[in-house]
Amino acid sequence: MDAVRWTRTGTGQGMLPGKLRLIDQTRLPGELVYIETDDRDEIVDAIKRLVVRGAPAIGCAAALGLTAVCQHSGAKSATAFLAEVREHAAVIGAARPTAVNLAWAVNRCVRKLEAGAGDEGRGERVEGKGTGAAAVAALKDALAREALAILDEDMALCRAIGENGVALFEGRKGVGVLTHCNAGALATSDFGTALAPIYAAQERGLAPRVFADETRPLLQGARLTAWELHRAGVDVTLICDNMAAQVMREGRVQMVIVGADRIAANGDTANKIGTYGVAILARHHGIPFYVAAPYSTIDSALAQGSQIPIEQRAADEIRHGFGRLTAPADCKVYNPAFDVTPAELIAGIITERGILRPPYPETIREFMARCGG
Ligand code: MRU
């Protein structure tokens, strides 16, 4: 699935010139439509409106979007170019507050340019490579390569999460899995995080049976998860959010796997609103609740989940739920887009380097140290 890509718009060598290309996820499942852009306001708007959404996908889109915008810079020196990159990165990185991958990706690009490490690792600053136009061209190229590296790395991370998570399915044909929101191929560069072990199990003939919460108010579970799993031939059953308890009581699910937007150093995990409730239900029914995420979703700077900023979204997402008025037009609404599941409800965090288990403060610290963070 190509939810986020770079598309070349010229014939020269290298990646430039080009544009950010996105599947417009607001139009799914009705239409599979792509948009291409190199305009900063359009990129920020696409992230805010959930044209592109899901923590890893918005990180990749932000890095490629930054490249697309900065390639048009008319800066005459490396210093002036870097100042422009920092300004665009700050604006794009602030488009949504909860998923840490967004700021992580643009900051990684900025740091790479600042360090001059784009210069084939010779330790020589890119700025030192010629002056004026030549130095700016080298920086544009370095930015493009870093953004593409983030995209390629995300694909590899998702595959590895799938390979590690599939251990939970081994010897258990037809296991029931409940997931919330969309943490699949559409939410990443490919394959997904929470859905990666499911795709890996399907590839091994283990025929998992997935229950997808529809995920009010914006229906990512119904519009996106059900769509992509169905398209991939995975057995998927859509349920309304308020049916999860009954489905668990009836013994239809043996595990829950969800994605994450930000994981604090103690394992507390922010994910789509409703995830916390699912975790409580899973605990009540003795069903293991797993989070799947790459290192880029872990924010070691935050000690606990209460420090994670929670995005508040427009009231009309709830009042106009299905493209029409579904509540009094002036009805007061509270619309947090995410909630935080306490670490104590999480049986394991499926990462690209294995499944982390409690005590999370220690296992997350060791994991991040191995990732070089
Ligand atoms: O508001 P969204 O659709 O961006 O929310 C997405 C989620 O909550 C996902 O579960 C999370 O970003 C993980 S995506 C691999």
PDB file of N, CA, C and O in Angstrom, residues 62-89:
ATOM      1  N   ALA A  62       5.573  14.243   6.680  1.00  0.00           N
ATOM      2  CA  ALA A  62       6.170  15.520   7.103  1.00  0.00           C
ATOM      3  C   ALA A  62       7.583  15.652   6.552  1.00  0.00           C
ATOM      4  O   ALA A  62       7.972  16.733   6.076  1.00  0.00           O
ATOM      5  N   ALA A  63       8.371  14.571   6.603  1.00  0.00           N
ATOM      6  CA  ALA A  63       9.753  14.636   6.109  1.00  0.00           C
ATOM      7  C   ALA A  63       9.774  14.845   4.595  1.00  0.00           C
ATOM      8  O   ALA A  63      10.522  15.698   4.081  1.00  0.00           O
ATOM      9  N   LEU A  64       8.940  14.097   3.874  1.00  0.00           N
ATOM     10  CA  LEU A  64       8.888  14.261   2.415  1.00  0.00           C
ATOM     11  C   LEU A  64       8.286  15.616   2.054  1.00  0.00           C
ATOM     12  O   LEU A  64       8.698  16.264   1.086  1.00  0.00           O
ATOM     13  N   GLY A  65       7.297  16.049   2.850  1.00  0.00           N
ATOM     14  CA  GLY A  65       6.679  17.356   2.613  1.00  0.00           C
ATOM     15  C   GLY A  65       7.681  18.487   2.819  1.00  0.00           C
ATOM     16  O   GLY A  65       7.729  19.450   2.034  1.00  0.00           O
ATOM     17  N   LEU A  66       8.505  18.355   3.838  1.00  0.00           N
ATOM     18  CA  LEU A  66       9.544  19.371   4.096  1.00  0.00           C
ATOM     19  C   LEU A  66      10.496  19.452   2.901  1.00  0.00           C
ATOM     20  O   LEU A  66      10.865  20.546   2.450  1.00  0.00           O
ATOM     21  N   THR A  67      10.848  18.280   2.371  1.00  0.00           N
ATOM     22  CA  THR A  67      11.724  18.232   1.184  1.00  0.00           C
ATOM     23  C   THR A  67      11.063  18.926  -0.001  1.00  0.00           C
ATOM     24  O   THR A  67      11.687  19.717  -0.714  1.00  0.00           O
ATOM     25  N   ALA A  68       9.769  18.606  -0.188  1.00  0.00           N
ATOM     26  CA  ALA A  68       9.039  19.162  -1.332  1.00  0.00           C
ATOM     27  C   ALA A  68       8.983  20.684  -1.272  1.00  0.00           C
ATOM     28  O   ALA A  68       9.157  21.376  -2.278  1.00  0.00           O
ATOM     29  N   VAL A  69       8.765  21.203  -0.061  1.00  0.00           N
ATOM     30  CA  VAL A  69       8.665  22.658   0.105  1.00  0.00           C
ATOM     31  C   VAL A  69      10.037  23.309  -0.073  1.00  0.00           C
ATOM     32  O   VAL A  69      10.188  24.307  -0.795  1.00  0.00           O
ATOM     33  N   CYS A  70      11.056  22.722   0.570  1.00  0.00           N
ATOM     34  CA  CYS A  70      12.373  23.378   0.617  1.00  0.00           C
ATOM     35  C   CYS A  70      13.126  23.306  -0.707  1.00  0.00           C
ATOM     36  O   CYS A  70      14.052  24.089  -0.928  1.00  0.00           O
ATOM     37  N   GLN A  71      12.730  22.376  -1.581  1.00  0.00           N
ATOM     38  CA  GLN A  71      13.433  22.307  -2.876  1.00  0.00           C
ATOM     39  C   GLN A  71      13.261  23.605  -3.672  1.00  0.00           C
ATOM     40  O   GLN A  71      14.062  23.922  -4.540  1.00  0.00           O
ATOM     41  N   HIS A  72      12.221  24.376  -3.374  1.00  0.00           N
ATOM     42  CA  HIS A  72      11.960  25.616  -4.115  1.00  0.00           C
ATOM     43  C   HIS A  72      12.638  26.828  -3.490  1.00  0.00           C
ATOM     44  O   HIS A  72      12.445  27.954  -3.954  1.00  0.00           O
ATOM     45  N   SER A  73      13.394  26.611  -2.432  1.00  0.00           N
ATOM     46  CA  SER A  73      14.027  27.740  -1.752  1.00  0.00           C
ATOM     47  C   SER A  73      14.965  28.495  -2.698  1.00  0.00           C
ATOM     48  O   SER A  73      15.710  27.886  -3.461  1.00  0.00           O
ATOM     49  N   GLY A  74      14.913  29.800  -2.582  1.00  0.00           N
ATOM     50  CA  GLY A  74      15.830  30.631  -3.362  1.00  0.00           C
ATOM     51  C   GLY A  74      16.980  31.126  -2.502  1.00  0.00           C
ATOM     52  O   GLY A  74      17.658  32.094  -2.871  1.00  0.00           O
ATOM     53  N   ALA A  75      17.222  30.480  -1.363  1.00  0.00           N
ATOM     54  CA  ALA A  75      18.281  30.925  -0.441  1.00  0.00           C
ATOM     55  C   ALA A  75      19.628  30.953  -1.160  1.00  0.00           C
ATOM     56  O   ALA A  75      19.926  30.089  -1.977  1.00  0.00           O
ATOM     57  N   LYS A  76      20.427  31.936  -0.805  1.00  0.00           N
ATOM     58  CA  LYS A  76      21.720  32.127  -1.499  1.00  0.00           C
ATOM     59  C   LYS A  76      22.892  31.561  -0.710  1.00  0.00           C
ATOM     60  O   LYS A  76      24.020  31.554  -1.176  1.00  0.00           O
ATOM     61  N   SER A  77      22.614  31.116   0.517  1.00  0.00           N
ATOM     62  CA  SER A  77      23.701  30.538   1.318  1.00  0.00           C
ATOM     63  C   SER A  77      23.143  29.377   2.130  1.00  0.00           C
ATOM     64  O   SER A  77      21.928  29.303   2.366  1.00  0.00           O
ATOM     65  N   ALA A  78      24.056  28.515   2.577  1.00  0.00           N
ATOM     66  CA  ALA A  78      23.643  27.373   3.389  1.00  0.00           C
ATOM     67  C   ALA A  78      22.976  27.851   4.674  1.00  0.00           C
ATOM     68  O   ALA A  78      21.970  27.286   5.118  1.00  0.00           O
ATOM     69  N   THR A  79      23.496  28.900   5.262  1.00  0.00           N
ATOM     70  CA  THR A  79      22.933  29.404   6.519  1.00  0.00           C
ATOM     71  C   THR A  79      21.499  29.876   6.313  1.00  0.00           C
ATOM     72  O   THR A  79      20.606  29.564   7.111  1.00  0.00           O
ATOM     73  N   ALA A  80      21.275  30.610   5.218  1.00  0.00           N
ATOM     74  CA  ALA A  80      19.920  31.108   4.944  1.00  0.00           C
ATOM     75  C   ALA A  80      18.983  29.931   4.656  1.00  0.00           C
ATOM     76  O   ALA A  80      17.821  29.911   5.096  1.00  0.00           O
ATOM     77  N   PHE A  81      19.493  28.915   3.940  1.00  0.00           N
ATOM     78  CA  PHE A  81      18.658  27.756   3.626  1.00  0.00           C
ATOM     79  C   PHE A  81      18.272  27.016   4.912  1.00  0.00           C
ATOM     80  O   PHE A  81      17.104  26.678   5.109  1.00  0.00           O
ATOM     81  N   LEU A  82      19.259  26.803   5.786  1.00  0.00           N
ATOM     82  CA  LEU A  82      18.961  26.108   7.039  1.00  0.00           C
ATOM     83  C   LEU A  82      17.919  26.850   7.872  1.00  0.00           C
ATOM     84  O   LEU A  82      17.062  26.242   8.500  1.00  0.00           O
ATOM     85  N   ALA A  83      17.989  28.181   7.849  1.00  0.00           N
ATOM     86  CA  ALA A  83      16.993  28.971   8.600  1.00  0.00           C
ATOM     87  C   ALA A  83      15.597  28.717   8.023  1.00  0.00           C
ATOM     88  O   ALA A  83      14.615  28.570   8.766  1.00  0.00           O
ATOM     89  N   GLU A  84      15.508  28.638   6.698  1.00  0.00           N
ATOM     90  CA  GLU A  84      14.199  28.361   6.072  1.00  0.00           C
ATOM     91  C   GLU A  84      13.702  26.960   6.429  1.00  0.00           C
ATOM     92  O   GLU A  84      12.526  26.762   6.736  1.00  0.00           O
ATOM     93  N   VAL A  85      14.625  25.990   6.378  1.00  0.00           N
ATOM     94  CA  VAL A  85      14.240  24.612   6.694  1.00  0.00           C
ATOM     95  C   VAL A  85      13.698  24.553   8.119  1.00  0.00           C
ATOM     96  O   VAL A  85      12.655  23.933   8.376  1.00  0.00           O
ATOM     97  N   ARG A  86      14.389  25.211   9.048  1.00  0.00           N
ATOM     98  CA  ARG A  86      13.944  25.185  10.458  1.00  0.00           C
ATOM     99  C   ARG A  86      12.543  25.769  10.592  1.00  0.00           C
ATOM    100  O   ARG A  86      11.710  25.256  11.324  1.00  0.00           O
ATOM    101  N   GLU A  87      12.288  26.853   9.866  1.00  0.00           N
ATOM    102  CA  GLU A  87      10.974  27.508   9.969  1.00  0.00           C
ATOM    103  C   GLU A  87       9.866  26.597   9.407  1.00  0.00           C
ATOM    104  O   GLU A  87       8.833  26.383  10.059  1.00  0.00           O
ATOM    105  N   HIS A  88      10.116  26.004   8.231  1.00  0.00           N
ATOM    106  CA  HIS A  88       9.104  25.089   7.652  1.00  0.00           C
ATOM    107  C   HIS A  88       8.919  23.867   8.541  1.00  0.00           C
ATOM    108  O   HIS A  88       7.796  23.381   8.730  1.00  0.00           O
ATOM    109  N   ALA A  89      10.016  23.363   9.091  1.00  0.00           N
ATOM    110  CA  ALA A  89       9.944  22.165   9.949  1.00  0.00           C
ATOM    111  C   ALA A  89       9.101  22.459  11.190  1.00  0.00           C
ATOM    112  O   ALA A  89       8.305  21.611  11.622  1.00  0.00           O
TER     113      ALA A  89
END
